[in-house]
Amino acid sequence: MAKLNLSADEVLTTTRAVRKRLDLDRPVDMSVITECLEIATQAPSGSNSQGWHFVIVRDAKKREAIARLYQQSFAEYLVGPSQPTKRHLDSPDMAQTQQRVLSSAKYLADNLARVPAYLIPCGNGRIDKAENPHMMQAGFYGSLLPAVWSFMLAARERGLGTCWTTLHLKFEEEVADILSIPFESVTQTALIPIAYTKGTDFKSAPRKPLDDIVHFDGW
């Protein structure tokens, strides 16, 4: 399988949320996705539970059905308080960046059905019914997110683009029906679009300085 031969640091600092640069016309062979999943499942999980499941969606009709639900959720997100241009309001210099993020998110919503494959990572159990939801959620996501991030890093090294999306979860039960996921016993956590990227020259993104976010021996 062809690789970009990036260093570990390069993979970690240039794995971006890719939307507009996804190649929607180039198919992705299942063998590449499988190779990334083999790497992903080397990630740690709480008590070595390995309670993860990965649903790969390639069927065009199923992708279209999920994309329609995603678009409904995106329409609500667009006018809600969480969309990008309503973030970082105390930093005017971030306005253009956030506008680009919004434009990118809208592009993905408009074109999601054309993305060659989706990865829907799931975990055993319904965390919304836990007796101690905060602790349960921390352990649940802490046992799944490292594997998903490893998948995304492995995909980047192989010229694939991904991004973490969650808007379909507003219709989690409907998506479960489409994909025959046992809703009562399995929790979906995200929808990861998978496609080759247009070019591979991704760079590090601007981030807040460490002085603003790191606290030593207390807040």
PDB file of C-alpha atoms in Angstrom:
ATOM      1  CA  MET A   1       0.000   0.000   0.000  1.00  0.00           C
ATOM      2  CA  ALA A   2       1.460   3.356  -1.062  1.00  0.00           C
ATOM      3  CA  LYS A   3       2.413   5.626   1.824  1.00  0.00           C
ATOM      4  CA  LEU A   4       3.520   9.232   2.126  1.00  0.00           C
ATOM      5  CA  ASN A   5       6.445   8.290   4.388  1.00  0.00           C
ATOM      6  CA  LEU A   6       5.749  11.104   6.820  1.00  0.00           C
ATOM      7  CA  SER A   7       7.514  11.199  10.160  1.00  0.00           C
ATOM      8  CA  ALA A   8       5.493  10.570  13.293  1.00  0.00           C
ATOM      9  CA  ASP A   9       5.610  14.289  14.103  1.00  0.00           C
ATOM     10  CA  GLU A  10       4.476  15.208  10.587  1.00  0.00           C
ATOM     11  CA  VAL A  11       1.507  12.839  10.763  1.00  0.00           C
ATOM     12  CA  LEU A  12       0.525  14.185  14.184  1.00  0.00           C
ATOM     13  CA  THR A  13       0.762  17.857  13.199  1.00  0.00           C
ATOM     14  CA  THR A  14      -0.720  17.705   9.679  1.00  0.00           C
ATOM     15  CA  THR A  15      -3.708  15.389  10.078  1.00  0.00           C
ATOM     16  CA  ARG A  16      -6.418  17.929   9.398  1.00  0.00           C
ATOM     17  CA  ALA A  17     -10.198  17.810   9.287  1.00  0.00           C
ATOM     18  CA  VAL A  18     -10.544  17.432   5.525  1.00  0.00           C
ATOM     19  CA  ARG A  19     -13.754  18.422   3.776  1.00  0.00           C
ATOM     20  CA  LYS A  20     -13.325  20.534   0.632  1.00  0.00           C
ATOM     21  CA  ARG A  21     -10.200  18.657  -0.392  1.00  0.00           C
ATOM     22  CA  LEU A  22     -11.810  15.229  -0.356  1.00  0.00           C
ATOM     23  CA  ASP A  23     -11.636  13.604  -3.798  1.00  0.00           C
ATOM     24  CA  LEU A  24     -15.267  12.609  -4.248  1.00  0.00           C
ATOM     25  CA  ASP A  25     -14.666  10.888  -7.586  1.00  0.00           C
ATOM     26  CA  ARG A  26     -11.864   8.497  -6.636  1.00  0.00           C
ATOM     27  CA  PRO A  27     -12.922   5.172  -5.100  1.00  0.00           C
ATOM     28  CA  VAL A  28     -11.269   3.894  -1.923  1.00  0.00           C
ATOM     29  CA  ASP A  29     -10.324   0.234  -1.908  1.00  0.00           C
ATOM     30  CA  MET A  30     -11.531  -1.678   1.134  1.00  0.00           C
ATOM     31  CA  SER A  31      -8.042  -3.084   1.650  1.00  0.00           C
ATOM     32  CA  VAL A  32      -6.749   0.407   2.519  1.00  0.00           C
ATOM     33  CA  ILE A  33      -9.523   0.934   5.064  1.00  0.00           C
ATOM     34  CA  THR A  34      -8.863  -2.517   6.539  1.00  0.00           C
ATOM     35  CA  GLU A  35      -5.170  -1.727   6.886  1.00  0.00           C
ATOM     36  CA  CYS A  36      -6.004   1.466   8.779  1.00  0.00           C
ATOM     37  CA  LEU A  37      -8.407  -0.450  11.028  1.00  0.00           C
ATOM     38  CA  GLU A  38      -5.721  -3.029  11.835  1.00  0.00           C
ATOM     39  CA  ILE A  39      -3.578  -0.151  13.090  1.00  0.00           C
ATOM     40  CA  ALA A  40      -6.528   1.463  14.890  1.00  0.00           C
ATOM     41  CA  THR A  41      -7.249  -1.629  16.961  1.00  0.00           C
ATOM     42  CA  GLN A  42      -3.758  -1.487  18.450  1.00  0.00           C
ATOM     43  CA  ALA A  43      -4.933   1.533  20.468  1.00  0.00           C
ATOM     44  CA  PRO A  44      -5.409   1.158  24.233  1.00  0.00           C
ATOM     45  CA  SER A  45      -8.834   0.677  25.793  1.00  0.00           C
ATOM     46  CA  GLY A  46     -10.018   0.675  29.395  1.00  0.00           C
ATOM     47  CA  SER A  47      -9.378  -2.674  31.116  1.00  0.00           C
ATOM     48  CA  ASN A  48      -8.344  -3.908  27.654  1.00  0.00           C
ATOM     49  CA  SER A  49     -12.071  -4.156  26.937  1.00  0.00           C
ATOM     50  CA  GLN A  50     -11.739  -3.650  23.159  1.00  0.00           C
ATOM     51  CA  GLY A  51     -15.461  -2.927  23.141  1.00  0.00           C
ATOM     52  CA  TRP A  52     -15.339  -1.102  19.848  1.00  0.00           C
ATOM     53  CA  HIS A  53     -17.150  -1.793  16.574  1.00  0.00           C
ATOM     54  CA  PHE A  54     -16.534  -0.073  13.247  1.00  0.00           C
ATOM     55  CA  VAL A  55     -19.303   0.142  10.666  1.00  0.00           C
ATOM     56  CA  ILE A  56     -18.020   0.896   7.158  1.00  0.00           C
ATOM     57  CA  VAL A  57     -20.679   2.331   4.857  1.00  0.00           C
ATOM     58  CA  ARG A  58     -19.996   2.061   1.125  1.00  0.00           C
ATOM     59  CA  ASP A  59     -23.453   1.257  -0.261  1.00  0.00           C
ATOM     60  CA  ALA A  60     -24.620   4.299  -2.253  1.00  0.00           C
ATOM     61  CA  LYS A  61     -28.270   4.128  -1.182  1.00  0.00           C
ATOM     62  CA  LYS A  62     -27.349   3.850   2.488  1.00  0.00           C
ATOM     63  CA  ARG A  63     -24.903   6.741   2.179  1.00  0.00           C
ATOM     64  CA  GLU A  64     -27.594   8.849   0.540  1.00  0.00           C
ATOM     65  CA  ALA A  65     -30.125   8.034   3.265  1.00  0.00           C
ATOM     66  CA  ILE A  66     -27.670   8.933   6.010  1.00  0.00           C
ATOM     67  CA  ALA A  67     -26.604  12.087   4.158  1.00  0.00           C
ATOM     68  CA  ARG A  68     -30.225  13.295   4.038  1.00  0.00           C
ATOM     69  CA  LEU A  69     -30.497  12.946   7.813  1.00  0.00           C
ATOM     70  CA  TYR A  70     -27.128  14.666   8.238  1.00  0.00           C
ATOM     71  CA  GLN A  71     -28.333  17.602   6.132  1.00  0.00           C
ATOM     72  CA  GLN A  72     -31.428  17.985   8.301  1.00  0.00           C
ATOM     73  CA  SER A  73     -29.246  18.114  11.388  1.00  0.00           C
ATOM     74  CA  PHE A  74     -26.835  20.531   9.718  1.00  0.00           C
ATOM     75  CA  ALA A  75     -29.683  22.947   8.938  1.00  0.00           C
ATOM     76  CA  GLU A  76     -30.397  23.207  12.667  1.00  0.00           C
ATOM     77  CA  TYR A  77     -26.705  23.450  13.516  1.00  0.00           C
ATOM     78  CA  LEU A  78     -26.343  26.322  11.053  1.00  0.00           C
ATOM     79  CA  VAL A  79     -28.652  28.583  13.056  1.00  0.00           C
ATOM     80  CA  GLY A  80     -27.632  27.292  16.482  1.00  0.00           C
ATOM     81  CA  PRO A  81     -25.108  28.589  19.016  1.00  0.00           C
ATOM     82  CA  SER A  82     -22.407  26.005  18.261  1.00  0.00           C
ATOM     83  CA  GLN A  83     -21.617  26.768  14.643  1.00  0.00           C
ATOM     84  CA  PRO A  84     -18.072  28.030  13.934  1.00  0.00           C
ATOM     85  CA  THR A  85     -18.723  31.746  13.413  1.00  0.00           C
ATOM     86  CA  LYS A  86     -20.276  31.936  16.886  1.00  0.00           C
ATOM     87  CA  ARG A  87     -17.060  30.663  18.466  1.00  0.00           C
ATOM     88  CA  HIS A  88     -13.997  32.744  19.461  1.00  0.00           C
ATOM     89  CA  LEU A  89     -16.062  35.941  19.508  1.00  0.00           C
ATOM     90  CA  ASP A  90     -13.507  37.422  21.907  1.00  0.00           C
ATOM     91  CA  SER A  91     -10.796  36.995  19.248  1.00  0.00           C
ATOM     92  CA  PRO A  92     -11.640  39.113  16.167  1.00  0.00           C
ATOM     93  CA  ASP A  93      -8.533  37.815  14.393  1.00  0.00           C
ATOM     94  CA  MET A  94     -10.197  34.375  14.284  1.00  0.00           C
ATOM     95  CA  ALA A  95     -13.223  35.593  12.296  1.00  0.00           C
ATOM     96  CA  GLN A  96     -11.885  34.682   8.845  1.00  0.00           C
ATOM     97  CA  THR A  97     -10.692  31.283  10.034  1.00  0.00           C
ATOM     98  CA  GLN A  98     -14.079  30.474  11.536  1.00  0.00           C
ATOM     99  CA  GLN A  99     -15.849  31.591   8.367  1.00  0.00           C
ATOM    100  CA  ARG A 100     -13.682  29.168   6.392  1.00  0.00           C
ATOM    101  CA  VAL A 101     -14.520  26.394   8.842  1.00  0.00           C
ATOM    102  CA  LEU A 102     -18.230  27.076   8.364  1.00  0.00           C
ATOM    103  CA  SER A 103     -17.877  27.110   4.580  1.00  0.00           C
ATOM    104  CA  SER A 104     -15.996  23.819   4.755  1.00  0.00           C
ATOM    105  CA  ALA A 105     -18.640  22.248   6.997  1.00  0.00           C
ATOM    106  CA  LYS A 106     -21.412  23.347   4.641  1.00  0.00           C
ATOM    107  CA  TYR A 107     -19.547  21.870   1.685  1.00  0.00           C
ATOM    108  CA  LEU A 108     -19.327  18.516   3.441  1.00  0.00           C
ATOM    109  CA  ALA A 109     -23.034  18.560   4.329  1.00  0.00           C
ATOM    110  CA  ASP A 110     -23.926  19.354   0.720  1.00  0.00           C
ATOM    111  CA  ASN A 111     -21.681  16.598  -0.653  1.00  0.00           C
ATOM    112  CA  LEU A 112     -21.706  13.908   2.028  1.00  0.00           C
ATOM    113  CA  ALA A 113     -23.577  11.422  -0.155  1.00  0.00           C
ATOM    114  CA  ARG A 114     -20.718  11.582  -2.684  1.00  0.00           C
ATOM    115  CA  VAL A 115     -18.024  10.615  -0.165  1.00  0.00           C
ATOM    116  CA  PRO A 116     -16.875   7.071  -1.101  1.00  0.00           C
ATOM    117  CA  ALA A 117     -17.053   5.613   2.411  1.00  0.00           C
ATOM    118  CA  TYR A 118     -18.060   6.430   5.971  1.00  0.00           C
ATOM    119  CA  LEU A 119     -16.677   5.001   9.173  1.00  0.00           C
ATOM    120  CA  ILE A 120     -19.150   4.941  12.066  1.00  0.00           C
ATOM    121  CA  PRO A 121     -17.310   3.980  15.271  1.00  0.00           C
ATOM    122  CA  CYS A 122     -19.527   2.380  17.903  1.00  0.00           C
ATOM    123  CA  GLY A 123     -19.153   1.050  21.426  1.00  0.00           C
ATOM    124  CA  ASN A 124     -20.914  -1.627  23.398  1.00  0.00           C
ATOM    125  CA  GLY A 125     -23.653  -0.349  25.716  1.00  0.00           C
ATOM    126  CA  ARG A 126     -25.888   2.723  25.926  1.00  0.00           C
ATOM    127  CA  ILE A 127     -23.979   5.416  27.798  1.00  0.00           C
ATOM    128  CA  ASP A 128     -27.060   7.644  27.940  1.00  0.00           C
ATOM    129  CA  LYS A 129     -28.598   5.149  30.375  1.00  0.00           C
ATOM    130  CA  ALA A 130     -25.633   4.831  32.752  1.00  0.00           C
ATOM    131  CA  GLU A 131     -26.093   5.300  36.512  1.00  0.00           C
ATOM    132  CA  ASN A 132     -22.955   7.455  36.674  1.00  0.00           C
ATOM    133  CA  PRO A 133     -23.042   9.111  33.227  1.00  0.00           C
ATOM    134  CA  HIS A 134     -19.992  11.349  33.662  1.00  0.00           C
ATOM    135  CA  MET A 135     -17.648   8.527  34.660  1.00  0.00           C
ATOM    136  CA  MET A 136     -19.233   6.167  32.151  1.00  0.00           C
ATOM    137  CA  GLN A 137     -18.826   8.635  29.297  1.00  0.00           C
ATOM    138  CA  ALA A 138     -15.202   9.363  30.197  1.00  0.00           C
ATOM    139  CA  GLY A 139     -14.344   5.674  30.182  1.00  0.00           C
ATOM    140  CA  PHE A 140     -16.447   4.931  27.108  1.00  0.00           C
ATOM    141  CA  TYR A 141     -14.962   7.629  24.906  1.00  0.00           C
ATOM    142  CA  GLY A 142     -11.504   7.162  26.397  1.00  0.00           C
ATOM    143  CA  SER A 143     -11.630   3.563  25.219  1.00  0.00           C
ATOM    144  CA  LEU A 144     -12.803   4.441  21.702  1.00  0.00           C
ATOM    145  CA  LEU A 145     -11.363   7.808  20.671  1.00  0.00           C
ATOM    146  CA  PRO A 146      -7.713   6.655  20.664  1.00  0.00           C
ATOM    147  CA  ALA A 147      -8.618   3.937  18.152  1.00  0.00           C
ATOM    148  CA  VAL A 148     -10.524   6.354  15.924  1.00  0.00           C
ATOM    149  CA  TRP A 149      -7.708   8.895  16.018  1.00  0.00           C
ATOM    150  CA  SER A 150      -5.221   6.142  15.170  1.00  0.00           C
ATOM    151  CA  PHE A 151      -7.415   5.280  12.178  1.00  0.00           C
ATOM    152  CA  MET A 152      -7.381   8.909  11.053  1.00  0.00           C
ATOM    153  CA  LEU A 153      -3.597   9.134  11.431  1.00  0.00           C
ATOM    154  CA  ALA A 154      -3.101   5.905   9.489  1.00  0.00           C
ATOM    155  CA  ALA A 155      -5.434   7.232   6.797  1.00  0.00           C
ATOM    156  CA  ARG A 156      -3.412  10.447   6.508  1.00  0.00           C
ATOM    157  CA  GLU A 157      -0.203   8.444   5.957  1.00  0.00           C
ATOM    158  CA  ARG A 158      -1.955   6.624   3.096  1.00  0.00           C
ATOM    159  CA  GLY A 159      -3.195   9.778   1.370  1.00  0.00           C
ATOM    160  CA  LEU A 160      -6.727   9.597   2.747  1.00  0.00           C
ATOM    161  CA  GLY A 161      -8.633  12.474   4.285  1.00  0.00           C
ATOM    162  CA  THR A 162     -11.026  12.222   7.214  1.00  0.00           C
ATOM    163  CA  CYS A 163     -12.843  14.429   9.686  1.00  0.00           C
ATOM    164  CA  TRP A 164     -14.766  13.861  12.909  1.00  0.00           C
ATOM    165  CA  THR A 165     -18.468  14.635  12.535  1.00  0.00           C
ATOM    166  CA  THR A 166     -21.348  14.015  14.947  1.00  0.00           C
ATOM    167  CA  LEU A 167     -24.400  15.722  13.419  1.00  0.00           C
ATOM    168  CA  HIS A 168     -25.949  12.434  12.303  1.00  0.00           C
ATOM    169  CA  LEU A 169     -26.330  11.488  15.990  1.00  0.00           C
ATOM    170  CA  LYS A 170     -29.462  13.636  16.208  1.00  0.00           C
ATOM    171  CA  PHE A 171     -30.932  10.799  14.156  1.00  0.00           C
ATOM    172  CA  GLU A 172     -28.921   7.989  15.719  1.00  0.00           C
ATOM    173  CA  GLU A 173     -31.857   5.597  15.937  1.00  0.00           C
ATOM    174  CA  GLU A 174     -32.824   6.193  12.303  1.00  0.00           C
ATOM    175  CA  VAL A 175     -29.230   5.564  11.204  1.00  0.00           C
ATOM    176  CA  ALA A 176     -29.186   2.434  13.345  1.00  0.00           C
ATOM    177  CA  ASP A 177     -32.219   1.213  11.389  1.00  0.00           C
ATOM    178  CA  ILE A 178     -30.531   1.933   8.065  1.00  0.00           C
ATOM    179  CA  LEU A 179     -27.412  -0.003   9.079  1.00  0.00           C
ATOM    180  CA  SER A 180     -29.046  -2.675  11.283  1.00  0.00           C
ATOM    181  CA  ILE A 181     -27.069  -1.481  14.318  1.00  0.00           C
ATOM    182  CA  PRO A 182     -28.665  -2.776  17.556  1.00  0.00           C
ATOM    183  CA  PHE A 183     -29.673   0.607  18.971  1.00  0.00           C
ATOM    184  CA  GLU A 184     -30.606  -0.656  22.443  1.00  0.00           C
ATOM    185  CA  SER A 185     -27.157  -2.138  23.094  1.00  0.00           C
ATOM    186  CA  VAL A 186     -24.715  -0.187  20.908  1.00  0.00           C
ATOM    187  CA  THR A 187     -23.869   3.544  20.940  1.00  0.00           C
ATOM    188  CA  GLN A 188     -22.738   5.340  17.788  1.00  0.00           C
ATOM    189  CA  THR A 189     -20.145   8.043  18.453  1.00  0.00           C
ATOM    190  CA  ALA A 190     -19.317   9.736  15.149  1.00  0.00           C
ATOM    191  CA  LEU A 191     -19.387   9.604  11.382  1.00  0.00           C
ATOM    192  CA  ILE A 192     -15.972   9.786   9.712  1.00  0.00           C
ATOM    193  CA  PRO A 193     -16.007  10.545   5.951  1.00  0.00           C
ATOM    194  CA  ILE A 194     -13.220   8.709   4.113  1.00  0.00           C
ATOM    195  CA  ALA A 195     -11.799   9.729   0.722  1.00  0.00           C
ATOM    196  CA  TYR A 196      -8.467  10.335  -0.928  1.00  0.00           C
ATOM    197  CA  THR A 197      -7.333  13.934  -0.676  1.00  0.00           C
ATOM    198  CA  LYS A 198      -6.704  16.396  -3.476  1.00  0.00           C
ATOM    199  CA  GLY A 199      -3.001  16.838  -2.871  1.00  0.00           C
ATOM    200  CA  THR A 200      -1.208  15.783   0.284  1.00  0.00           C
ATOM    201  CA  ASP A 201       0.496  19.045   1.297  1.00  0.00           C
ATOM    202  CA  PHE A 202      -1.325  19.664   4.575  1.00  0.00           C
ATOM    203  CA  LYS A 203       0.305  21.915   7.158  1.00  0.00           C
ATOM    204  CA  SER A 204       0.106  22.565  10.864  1.00  0.00           C
ATOM    205  CA  ALA A 205      -2.838  24.730  11.903  1.00  0.00           C
ATOM    206  CA  PRO A 206      -2.695  27.908  14.035  1.00  0.00           C
ATOM    207  CA  ARG A 207      -3.330  27.132  17.687  1.00  0.00           C
ATOM    208  CA  LYS A 208      -3.528  29.071  20.931  1.00  0.00           C
ATOM    209  CA  PRO A 209      -0.153  29.555  22.678  1.00  0.00           C
ATOM    210  CA  LEU A 210       0.617  27.097  25.467  1.00  0.00           C
ATOM    211  CA  ASP A 211       0.802  29.960  27.978  1.00  0.00           C
ATOM    212  CA  ASP A 212      -2.964  30.398  27.570  1.00  0.00           C
ATOM    213  CA  ILE A 213      -3.929  26.771  28.117  1.00  0.00           C
ATOM    214  CA  VAL A 214      -1.314  25.022  30.276  1.00  0.00           C
ATOM    215  CA  HIS A 215      -1.594  25.128  34.078  1.00  0.00           C
ATOM    216  CA  PHE A 216       1.135  23.901  36.406  1.00  0.00           C
ATOM    217  CA  ASP A 217       0.279  22.391  39.808  1.00  0.00           C
ATOM    218  CA  GLY A 218      -3.215  23.890  39.675  1.00  0.00           C
ATOM    219  CA  TRP A 219      -5.419  26.214  37.645  1.00  0.00           C
TER     220      TRP A 219
END
